[in-house]
Short mmCIF file of C-alpha atoms in Angstrom, two decimals:
data_model
loop_
_atom_site.label_atom_id
_atom_site.label_comp_id
_atom_site.label_asym_id
_atom_site.label_seq_id
_atom_site.Cartn_x
_atom_site.Cartn_y
_atom_site.Cartn_z
CA MET A 6 -0.12 -0.12 -0.06
CA GLU A 7 1.56 3.74 -0.61
CA ASP A 8 2.04 5.35 2.01
CA PHE A 9 1.20 9.22 2.89
CA HIS A 10 4.59 10.63 1.52
CA TYR A 11 2.39 10.30 -2.14
CA ASN A 12 -0.36 12.62 -4.27
CA PRO A 13 -3.07 10.41 -5.09
CA HIS A 14 -3.47 12.69 -8.00
CA ILE A 15 -0.82 13.06 -10.67
CA SER A 16 1.47 10.45 -12.73
CA VAL A 17 4.03 9.74 -14.44
CA ASP A 18 4.87 6.68 -16.86
CA CYS A 19 8.44 5.95 -18.35
CA VAL A 20 8.44 5.46 -21.78
CA ILE A 21 11.37 3.65 -22.54
CA PHE A 22 13.07 2.60 -26.24
CA GLY A 23 16.46 0.87 -27.48
CA PHE A 24 18.37 -0.47 -30.27
CA ASP A 25 19.46 -3.90 -30.41
CA ASP A 26 21.24 -2.96 -33.11
CA GLN A 27 18.20 -4.63 -34.88
CA LYS A 28 14.71 -3.11 -33.78
CA ILE A 29 13.22 -0.68 -31.72
CA ASN A 30 12.47 -1.92 -28.31
CA ILE A 31 10.11 -0.60 -25.34
CA LEU A 32 10.82 -1.39 -21.63
CA LEU A 33 7.46 -2.59 -19.94
CA ILE A 34 7.19 -3.93 -16.48
CA LYS A 35 6.30 -7.37 -15.68
CA ARG A 36 3.69 -7.99 -12.50
CA LYS A 37 0.97 -10.85 -11.52
CA GLN A 38 -2.89 -10.07 -11.12
CA SER A 39 -4.91 -12.63 -10.19
CA GLY A 40 -2.47 -15.26 -11.45
CA LYS A 41 -2.69 -13.31 -15.20
CA ASN A 42 0.58 -11.71 -16.17
CA VAL A 43 -0.14 -7.27 -17.25
CA PHE A 44 2.61 -6.17 -18.78
CA ALA A 45 2.37 -1.95 -18.60
CA LEU A 46 4.81 0.60 -18.02
CA PRO A 47 7.07 1.43 -15.82
CA GLY A 48 5.19 4.30 -14.01
CA ASP A 49 3.91 5.62 -10.66
CA LEU A 50 2.40 8.18 -8.34
CA VAL A 51 4.57 11.32 -7.11
CA GLN A 52 4.91 11.70 -4.16
CA LYS A 53 3.88 14.91 -2.99
CA GLY A 54 6.01 18.18 -2.83
CA GLU A 55 8.53 16.06 -5.55
CA ASP A 56 9.70 17.76 -9.02
CA LEU A 57 8.24 15.52 -11.59
CA ASP A 58 11.07 15.62 -13.73
CA HIS A 59 12.48 14.00 -10.37
CA ALA A 60 9.40 11.52 -9.85
CA ALA A 61 10.34 10.38 -13.60
CA SER A 62 13.66 9.52 -12.51
CA ARG A 63 13.02 7.61 -9.13
CA VAL A 64 9.83 5.94 -10.74
CA LEU A 65 11.95 4.37 -12.84
CA PHE A 66 14.75 3.70 -10.51
CA GLU A 67 12.41 1.83 -7.85
CA LEU A 68 10.95 -0.29 -10.40
CA THR A 69 13.20 -1.26 -12.52
CA GLY A 70 17.06 -0.84 -10.84
CA LEU A 71 17.71 1.40 -14.16
CA GLN A 72 19.60 5.26 -13.24
CA ASN A 73 21.05 8.14 -15.06
CA LEU A 74 19.20 8.30 -18.40
CA TYR A 75 17.66 11.21 -20.12
CA LEU A 76 13.43 11.35 -19.51
CA GLU A 77 12.39 14.30 -21.24
CA GLN A 78 8.33 14.90 -20.65
CA PHE A 79 6.66 14.51 -24.15
CA LYS A 80 2.03 15.10 -22.72
CA ALA A 81 0.33 15.29 -19.97
CA PHE A 82 -2.84 12.16 -20.19
CA GLY A 83 -6.13 13.31 -18.51
CA SER A 84 -8.51 11.47 -20.37
CA PRO A 85 -11.61 10.56 -17.20
CA ASP A 86 -11.90 7.53 -18.12
CA ARG A 87 -8.06 6.73 -18.25
CA ILE A 88 -8.95 3.34 -16.04
CA LYS A 89 -11.60 1.97 -17.37
CA ASP A 90 -11.16 -1.72 -17.93
CA PRO A 91 -11.97 -4.00 -14.21
CA VAL A 92 -8.59 -5.99 -14.69
CA ASP A 93 -7.57 -1.88 -13.97
CA ILE A 94 -9.62 -0.66 -11.28
CA GLU A 95 -9.22 -4.43 -9.42
CA TRP A 96 -5.64 -3.53 -9.25
CA ILE A 97 -5.75 0.67 -8.31
CA LYS A 98 -8.66 -1.26 -5.86
CA SER A 99 -5.72 -3.19 -4.30
CA ILE A 100 -2.80 -0.45 -5.03
CA ARG A 101 -4.74 3.02 -4.09
CA GLU A 102 -5.63 4.84 -0.11
CA HIS A 103 -8.04 6.24 -2.87
CA PRO A 104 -8.98 4.04 -5.73
CA GLU A 105 -12.03 6.23 -7.44
CA GLU A 106 -9.66 8.84 -7.52
CA ARG A 107 -8.88 10.58 -10.64
CA VAL A 108 -4.70 10.28 -11.99
CA ILE A 109 -3.68 12.31 -14.28
CA THR A 110 -0.08 11.37 -15.80
CA ILE A 111 3.22 13.13 -17.23
CA GLY A 112 4.54 11.04 -20.14
CA TYR A 113 7.93 10.80 -20.17
CA ASN A 114 10.45 9.32 -22.97
CA SER A 115 13.97 8.31 -23.83
CA LEU A 116 16.32 6.03 -26.65
CA VAL A 117 19.71 4.06 -25.07
CA LYS A 118 20.63 1.43 -26.21
CA VAL A 119 19.57 -1.46 -25.29
CA ASP A 120 23.49 -2.91 -24.20
CA GLY A 121 25.04 -2.21 -20.30
CA PHE A 122 21.81 -2.45 -19.04
CA GLU A 123 21.04 -4.65 -15.72
CA PHE A 124 17.43 -4.71 -14.63
CA THR A 125 16.56 -5.37 -11.09
CA PRO A 126 12.14 -5.55 -11.31
CA SER A 127 11.55 -4.87 -7.72
CA SER A 128 8.06 -3.16 -6.12
CA PHE A 129 5.94 -4.31 -7.36
CA ALA A 130 7.38 -5.44 -10.07
CA GLU A 131 8.17 -8.62 -10.72
CA GLU A 132 10.68 -8.54 -14.46
CA VAL A 133 11.78 -5.67 -16.11
CA LEU A 134 12.38 -6.86 -19.80
CA TRP A 135 12.33 -4.87 -23.04
CA HIS A 136 9.82 -6.27 -25.76
CA PRO A 137 10.40 -5.02 -30.58
CA ILE A 138 7.51 -2.02 -30.66
CA GLU A 139 6.23 -3.77 -34.31
CA LYS A 140 4.44 -7.08 -32.19
CA PRO A 141 1.08 -5.25 -30.64
CA GLN A 142 1.42 -6.38 -26.30
CA LYS A 143 -1.46 -5.38 -24.90
CA LEU A 144 -0.68 -2.86 -21.78
CA ALA A 145 -2.93 -2.22 -18.51
CA PHE A 146 -5.20 0.93 -18.32
CA ASP A 147 -4.09 3.54 -21.19
CA HIS A 148 -0.15 2.37 -21.52
CA ASN A 149 -0.72 2.01 -25.23
CA ASP A 150 -1.62 5.15 -25.51
CA ILE A 151 1.49 6.52 -24.25
CA ALA A 152 3.46 4.03 -25.59
CA ASN A 153 2.87 5.01 -28.84
CA THR A 154 2.17 9.28 -28.01
CA GLY A 155 5.49 9.02 -26.01
CA TRP A 156 7.38 6.78 -29.79
CA PHE A 157 4.93 9.39 -32.46
CA MET A 158 6.84 12.35 -30.03
CA LEU A 159 10.58 10.77 -29.87
CA ARG A 160 10.24 10.42 -34.11
CA GLU A 161 9.48 14.15 -34.87
CA LYS A 162 12.84 14.79 -32.64
CA ILE A 163 14.68 12.45 -33.94
CA LYS A 164 13.72 14.39 -37.22
CA ARG A 165 14.47 17.65 -36.14
CA GLU A 166 17.38 16.52 -34.71
CA PRO A 167 18.57 13.26 -36.65
CA MET A 168 21.94 13.20 -33.77
CA ILE A 169 20.01 11.85 -31.70
CA ALA A 170 20.05 8.14 -33.77
CA PHE A 171 23.06 8.22 -34.75
CA SER A 172 23.47 7.91 -30.61
CA LEU A 173 22.35 4.50 -31.01
CA LEU A 174 25.27 3.45 -33.61
CA PRO A 175 29.29 2.10 -32.68
CA GLU A 176 31.69 5.56 -33.49
CA LYS A 177 32.23 3.42 -37.08
CA PHE A 178 29.73 1.76 -38.41
CA THR A 179 28.51 0.87 -42.44
CA LEU A 180 25.55 1.36 -44.12
CA ARG A 181 24.61 -1.37 -43.47
CA GLN A 182 24.59 -0.48 -39.80
CA LEU A 183 22.80 2.18 -40.96
CA GLN A 184 20.06 1.63 -42.89
CA THR A 185 18.28 -0.80 -40.26
CA LEU A 186 18.78 1.59 -38.34
CA TYR A 187 17.33 4.23 -40.11
CA GLU A 188 15.07 1.58 -41.01
CA ALA A 189 13.95 -0.13 -37.32
CA ILE A 190 13.28 4.38 -36.94
CA VAL A 191 10.50 4.37 -39.45
CA GLY A 192 8.76 0.84 -39.41
CA ILE A 193 9.63 0.12 -43.44
CA SER A 194 12.27 -1.47 -45.30
CA LEU A 195 13.87 0.36 -48.16
CA ASP A 196 15.40 0.77 -50.84
CA LYS A 197 18.98 -0.60 -50.39
CA ARG A 198 20.90 1.55 -53.53
CA ASN A 199 18.72 4.63 -53.33
CA PHE A 200 19.23 4.70 -49.40
CA ARG A 201 22.91 4.58 -50.32
CA LYS A 202 22.24 6.81 -52.18
CA ARG A 203 21.10 10.08 -50.41
CA MET A 204 22.57 8.65 -47.40
CA LEU A 205 24.92 9.98 -49.02
CA ARG A 206 24.97 13.41 -49.95
CA ASN A 207 24.86 14.07 -46.20
CA ASN A 208 27.59 15.88 -45.70
CA PHE A 209 27.72 14.99 -41.69
CA LEU A 210 28.54 11.29 -43.38
CA VAL A 211 31.98 11.04 -43.74
CA ALA A 212 33.76 8.09 -44.73
CA MET A 213 36.63 6.46 -43.68
CA GLU A 214 40.22 4.74 -44.63
CA GLU A 215 38.76 1.55 -43.10
CA ARG A 216 36.88 -1.36 -44.00
CA GLU A 217 35.41 -4.43 -42.03
CA THR A 218 37.46 -7.15 -40.49
CA GLY A 219 36.32 -11.03 -40.36
CA VAL A 220 33.64 -10.71 -42.01
CA SER A 221 32.46 -13.49 -44.60
CA HIS A 222 30.61 -11.43 -47.76
CA LYS A 223 32.50 -8.42 -50.03
CA PRO A 224 34.24 -6.43 -45.84
CA ALA A 225 32.29 -2.95 -45.92
CA GLN A 226 33.93 0.19 -46.23
CA TYR A 227 33.05 2.59 -42.29
CA PHE A 228 31.76 5.46 -42.09
CA ARG A 229 31.76 8.44 -38.53
CA PHE A 230 29.46 10.84 -37.62
CA ASP A 231 30.67 14.19 -38.11
CA GLU A 232 29.34 15.82 -35.44
CA ASP A 233 30.79 19.83 -36.26
CA THR A 234 29.28 19.27 -40.39
CA TYR A 235 25.83 18.09 -38.53
CA ARG A 236 25.80 21.46 -36.42
CA GLU A 237 27.01 23.76 -38.87
CA ASP A 238 24.39 21.74 -41.88
CA PHE A 239 21.41 21.87 -39.03
CA ALA A 240 21.61 25.96 -38.61
CA ARG A 241 21.54 26.52 -41.81
CA ASP A 242 18.54 24.74 -41.97
CA GLN A 243 17.33 26.11 -38.69
CA TRP A 244 14.21 29.44 -39.98
CA PHE A 245 12.34 28.19 -43.23
CA LEU A 246 15.74 25.90 -44.92
CA PHE A 247 18.36 28.18 -44.74
CA MET B 2 -15.70 30.58 -4.25
CA GLU B 3 -15.68 27.28 -6.85
CA ASP B 4 -17.83 24.62 -6.44
CA PHE B 5 -17.00 21.01 -6.60
CA HIS B 6 -16.87 20.57 -10.30
CA TYR B 7 -13.92 20.96 -10.16
CA ASN B 8 -10.64 18.88 -9.33
CA PRO B 9 -8.40 20.78 -6.85
CA HIS B 10 -5.43 19.49 -8.43
CA ILE B 11 -5.26 20.09 -11.89
CA SER B 12 -5.47 23.82 -13.74
CA VAL B 13 -4.75 24.71 -17.68
CA ASP B 14 -2.77 27.27 -18.81
CA CYS B 15 -3.00 29.39 -21.99
CA VAL B 16 -0.15 31.23 -23.60
CA ILE B 17 -2.18 32.08 -26.48
CA PHE B 18 0.70 34.24 -29.33
CA GLY B 19 -1.11 37.27 -31.43
CA PHE B 20 0.95 38.39 -34.81
CA ASP B 21 -0.54 41.68 -35.53
CA ASP B 22 1.32 42.43 -38.42
CA GLN B 23 4.15 44.58 -36.70
CA LYS B 24 5.61 42.00 -33.69
CA ILE B 25 3.85 39.27 -31.84
CA ASN B 26 1.73 39.97 -28.43
CA ILE B 27 1.06 37.40 -25.46
CA LEU B 28 -2.65 36.97 -24.74
CA LEU B 29 -2.67 38.19 -20.83
CA ILE B 30 -5.37 38.90 -18.53
CA LYS B 31 -5.70 41.19 -16.22
CA ARG B 32 -8.08 41.11 -12.24
CA LYS B 33 -7.64 43.51 -9.35
CA GLN B 34 -6.93 41.92 -6.38
CA SER B 35 -6.09 44.26 -2.85
CA GLY B 36 -6.25 47.29 -5.31
CA LYS B 37 -3.35 46.66 -7.01
CA ASN B 38 -3.90 45.32 -11.27
CA VAL B 39 -1.92 42.06 -11.40
CA PHE B 40 -1.66 40.05 -15.54
CA ALA B 41 -2.31 36.40 -15.36
CA LEU B 42 -2.21 33.69 -18.13
CA PRO B 43 -5.48 32.43 -18.96
CA GLY B 44 -6.17 29.69 -17.05
CA ASP B 45 -7.95 28.19 -14.43
CA LEU B 46 -8.77 24.64 -12.82
CA VAL B 47 -10.04 21.30 -14.69
CA GLN B 48 -13.50 19.59 -14.13
CA LYS B 49 -13.89 16.52 -12.08
CA GLY B 50 -13.66 14.03 -15.42
CA GLU B 51 -13.38 17.41 -18.00
CA ASP B 52 -10.70 16.41 -20.23
CA LEU B 53 -7.08 18.56 -20.31
CA ASP B 54 -7.75 19.35 -24.12
CA HIS B 55 -12.10 20.21 -23.43
CA ALA B 56 -11.00 22.05 -20.35
CA ALA B 57 -8.11 24.23 -22.07
CA SER B 58 -10.69 25.53 -24.66
CA ARG B 59 -13.45 25.71 -21.65
CA VAL B 60 -11.32 28.17 -19.64
CA LEU B 61 -9.75 30.02 -22.04
CA PHE B 62 -13.09 31.39 -23.49
CA GLU B 63 -14.22 31.73 -19.96
CA LEU B 64 -12.11 34.06 -18.99
CA THR B 65 -11.29 35.81 -22.40
CA GLY B 66 -14.39 35.23 -24.72
CA LEU B 67 -12.65 33.41 -27.26
CA GLN B 68 -13.93 30.54 -28.80
CA ASN B 69 -12.36 27.52 -31.72
CA LEU B 70 -8.89 28.66 -31.16
CA TYR B 71 -6.47 25.44 -32.31
CA LEU B 72 -4.94 25.11 -28.60
CA GLU B 73 -1.70 22.03 -28.57
CA GLN B 74 -0.51 21.05 -25.04
CA PHE B 75 2.85 21.67 -25.34
CA LYS B 76 4.16 21.37 -20.97
CA ALA B 77 2.89 19.84 -18.09
CA PHE B 78 4.33 22.27 -14.73
CA GLY B 79 4.49 20.71 -11.32
CA SER B 80 6.72 22.25 -9.35
CA PRO B 81 6.00 21.49 -5.72
CA ASP B 82 6.83 25.57 -5.29
CA ARG B 83 5.09 27.04 -8.41
CA ILE B 84 3.31 29.64 -6.30
CA LYS B 85 5.53 30.92 -3.38
CA ASP B 86 5.29 34.93 -3.29
CA PRO B 87 2.82 36.13 -0.96
CA VAL B 88 0.33 38.63 -3.23
CA ASP B 89 -0.35 34.56 -5.38
CA ILE B 90 -0.88 32.85 -2.49
CA GLU B 91 -3.08 35.41 -1.30
CA TRP B 92 -4.90 35.14 -3.77
CA ILE B 93 -5.27 31.18 -4.00
CA LYS B 94 -6.58 31.76 -0.57
CA SER B 95 -9.52 33.84 -1.44
CA ILE B 96 -11.07 32.22 -4.63
CA ARG B 97 -10.26 28.66 -4.32
CA GLU B 98 -11.39 25.97 -1.28
CA HIS B 99 -8.06 23.47 -1.31
CA PRO B 100 -5.73 26.71 -0.93
CA GLU B 101 -3.12 24.06 0.58
CA GLU B 102 -3.78 21.07 -2.46
CA ARG B 103 -0.25 21.99 -4.73
CA VAL B 104 -1.61 22.43 -8.09
CA ILE B 105 -0.16 20.85 -11.30
CA THR B 106 -0.65 22.76 -14.13
CA ILE B 107 -0.71 21.89 -18.45
CA GLY B 108 0.01 24.51 -19.93
CA TYR B 109 -1.55 24.96 -23.88
CA ASN B 110 -0.44 27.52 -27.07
CA SER B 111 -1.08 28.96 -29.81
CA LEU B 112 -0.76 31.32 -32.47
CA VAL B 113 -3.56 33.65 -34.73
CA LYS B 114 -2.92 36.75 -36.09
CA VAL B 115 -5.07 39.53 -33.59
CA ASP B 116 -7.37 40.89 -36.07
CA GLY B 117 -11.57 40.18 -35.86
CA PHE B 118 -10.42 38.87 -32.24
CA GLU B 119 -13.15 40.89 -29.71
CA PHE B 120 -13.04 39.72 -26.16
CA THR B 121 -15.75 39.25 -23.41
CA PRO B 122 -13.50 39.45 -19.50
CA SER B 123 -15.45 37.32 -17.31
CA SER B 124 -15.09 35.14 -14.38
CA PHE B 125 -11.99 36.88 -12.86
CA ALA B 126 -10.99 38.59 -15.42
CA GLU B 127 -11.52 41.79 -15.56
CA GLU B 128 -9.73 42.78 -18.87
CA VAL B 129 -8.56 40.75 -21.62
CA LEU B 130 -5.44 42.51 -23.26
CA TRP B 131 -2.04 41.48 -26.12
CA HIS B 132 0.98 42.59 -24.27
CA PRO B 133 3.15 42.58 -27.08
CA ILE B 134 6.18 39.70 -25.97
CA GLU B 135 9.65 41.83 -26.36
CA LYS B 136 8.14 43.55 -23.41
CA PRO B 137 9.16 42.30 -20.12
CA GLN B 138 6.13 41.95 -17.94
CA LYS B 139 5.45 40.01 -14.54
CA LEU B 140 2.52 37.72 -14.39
CA ALA B 141 1.41 35.83 -11.72
CA PHE B 142 2.62 32.57 -9.83
CA ASP B 143 5.44 31.07 -12.20
CA HIS B 144 2.92 32.04 -15.27
CA ASN B 145 6.83 33.68 -17.12
CA ASP B 146 8.44 30.33 -17.12
CA ILE B 147 5.15 29.42 -18.87
CA ALA B 148 4.80 31.67 -20.80
CA ASN B 149 8.92 31.77 -22.42
CA THR B 150 8.12 27.18 -22.35
CA GLY B 151 5.69 27.67 -24.83
CA TRP B 152 6.56 30.20 -26.54
CA PHE B 153 9.94 28.38 -26.87
CA MET B 154 7.51 25.34 -28.00
CA LEU B 155 6.14 26.98 -30.78
CA ARG B 156 9.13 28.99 -32.38
CA GLU B 157 10.53 24.51 -31.81
CA LYS B 158 7.37 23.70 -34.06
CA ILE B 159 7.99 25.99 -36.55
CA LYS B 160 10.77 25.91 -37.26
CA ARG B 161 9.97 22.38 -38.34
CA GLU B 162 6.70 23.13 -39.56
CA PRO B 163 7.60 26.57 -41.43
CA MET B 164 3.50 27.17 -42.94
CA ILE B 165 2.87 27.75 -39.21
CA ALA B 166 4.07 31.48 -39.67
CA PHE B 167 2.88 31.32 -43.65
CA SER B 168 -1.19 31.76 -42.00
CA LEU B 169 -0.10 34.81 -40.46
CA LEU B 170 0.86 35.98 -43.13
CA PRO B 171 -2.10 37.68 -45.69
CA GLU B 172 -2.45 35.53 -49.29
CA LYS B 173 0.18 37.93 -51.03
CA PHE B 174 2.56 39.20 -49.46
CA THR B 175 5.87 42.09 -50.29
CA LEU B 176 9.16 40.23 -48.47
CA ARG B 177 9.04 43.18 -46.08
CA GLN B 178 6.09 42.00 -45.27
CA LEU B 179 8.09 38.02 -44.01
CA GLN B 180 10.16 39.64 -43.80
CA THR B 181 8.65 41.63 -40.49
CA LEU B 182 7.23 38.52 -39.80
CA TYR B 183 10.40 36.31 -39.28
CA GLU B 184 11.88 39.02 -37.19
CA ALA B 185 8.75 38.91 -34.81
CA ILE B 186 9.60 34.77 -34.68
CA VAL B 187 13.74 35.28 -34.03
CA GLY B 188 13.34 38.23 -32.44
CA ILE B 189 16.63 39.60 -34.42
CA SER B 190 17.12 42.48 -36.61
CA LEU B 191 18.48 41.09 -40.41
CA ASP B 192 20.28 42.45 -42.88
CA LYS B 193 17.50 42.98 -45.69
CA ARG B 194 19.77 41.68 -48.77
CA ASN B 195 20.90 38.06 -47.05
CA PHE B 196 16.88 37.99 -46.31
CA ARG B 197 15.93 37.69 -49.40
CA LYS B 198 18.84 36.79 -51.13
CA ARG B 199 18.74 32.91 -48.54
CA MET B 200 14.23 32.85 -48.58
CA LEU B 201 14.02 33.28 -52.28
CA ARG B 202 15.97 30.00 -52.49
CA ASN B 203 12.76 28.41 -51.24
CA ASN B 204 10.86 26.92 -54.14
CA PHE B 205 7.27 27.58 -51.97
CA LEU B 206 8.15 31.16 -52.40
CA VAL B 207 6.21 32.31 -55.95
CA ALA B 208 6.37 35.71 -57.05
CA MET B 209 3.16 37.25 -58.87
CA GLU B 210 2.72 39.47 -61.30
CA GLU B 211 1.31 42.02 -59.45
CA ARG B 212 2.54 45.07 -57.44
CA GLU B 213 1.66 46.82 -54.64
CA THR B 214 -1.18 49.95 -55.38
CA GLY B 215 -1.59 53.06 -54.08
CA VAL B 216 2.13 52.73 -51.57
CA SER B 217 4.90 55.67 -52.00
CA HIS B 218 6.90 54.54 -52.04
CA LYS B 219 8.55 52.00 -55.36
CA PRO B 220 5.93 49.43 -55.69
CA ALA B 221 6.83 46.00 -54.71
CA GLN B 222 6.01 42.90 -56.10
CA TYR B 223 3.63 40.50 -55.15
CA PHE B 224 4.71 36.29 -53.62
CA ARG B 225 2.57 33.64 -52.62
CA PHE B 226 3.10 30.59 -50.51
CA ASP B 227 2.40 27.55 -52.26
CA GLU B 228 1.82 25.03 -50.45
CA ASP B 229 2.69 21.68 -52.78
CA THR B 230 5.12 22.98 -53.25
CA TYR B 231 6.38 23.19 -49.65
CA ARG B 232 4.80 19.45 -49.22
CA GLU B 233 6.33 18.31 -52.15
CA ASP B 234 10.35 19.78 -50.51
CA PHE B 235 9.19 18.72 -46.72
CA ALA B 236 8.35 15.42 -47.61
CA ARG B 237 11.11 14.91 -48.95
CA ASP B 238 13.43 17.36 -45.90
CA GLN B 239 11.68 14.64 -43.44
CA TRP B 240 14.36 11.75 -41.50
CA PHE B 241 18.17 13.12 -41.44
CA LEU B 242 17.24 15.04 -43.77
CA PHE B 243 16.22 13.65 -47.71
#
């Protein structure tokens, strides 16, 4: 049961996306409810007197053990019927002192590489897992809506600041790796030739002398991302395309 | 005094920007408090069972008489010390049944042309006014922070979708009008020649045969904004610049 430290009206939900070199995954927690598995976003009530950004980091840490992620607020969800499924109502009654209170939740998102993260599920999370975003998964409450909106907002942000996506690649990468990442983000397969032709127009993508080694296919050339050129190109593109 | 219809924990605040052909203004309400004028954003508590988007439209209408604006949520503000100025605390005590409750507010913004709007101040608003954003004005609570964030988010949106800005111009406009708008948005003066040279690179800006009439200076050529070309150019520019 929650204690008196919590504000029963405001919660935070974390929508964390992770790239595993092949596809984008979303971070979920699994909990047991009446003998069944229920999947949800890591989220919980804000404490009294606690800042929203702080609450997002704390809740994520308490449920999953993850720390030091850059979490960005993307939207508040306040529909009066956010909690309407009887299963969700049952859960709320079992954990909240004021289950009848309307809870507004603030969504936070983040994008990380999946490797290097170790989970420590605790509180009501029995398990923490990466779930591929392309595979549908029913989530508790309105978490499917929150997750979809979080992904949409993150993609919009990547359009404005593609550098975010490059941070998911190793320092030197092949065009195949770049295409895999790109396809994972936009969610469609692309023609290899066209992709390369268009991508190489970007001056911030710099060909290196070095090639892959120890591969059975023809070793591909490595590229690197040049942040300075990128910043110049993007500064030029601010405001009405110039 | 508010009645039992209100949720004492959640409010909405509207940050409405208006272009008057010269500069950008922000919509403020003025109220009397202990004989003094206090300026604030139009904002109030959400009703029980009311959707957040609906609340934003309702509150704006109730305070200012404005209707049918496209309001977009941009951020939730939940700092525990949002209300700390004694003047603000005094006001909250005079209008709220639960003045001690922490209120999270959801900011909504919008950008309009100022002409054609008529105000009908009511509720606690004694006056509704357009205030130039370049002139500092102390606002109640954390409304300066909310207003600044609302402006920042709107500018970011205009960078991604410059079409929003073109909607503030008449159907045919001169480059001088475009530069005035542009300078009002970015907040700096620009070299005329450079501005024209760079702006004319944009294919969506189409020169018309027609020129100004009835002006004392050399009549300037009219331009129009071509939405189809704009959409093509922008579709091309999605995702890593192509």
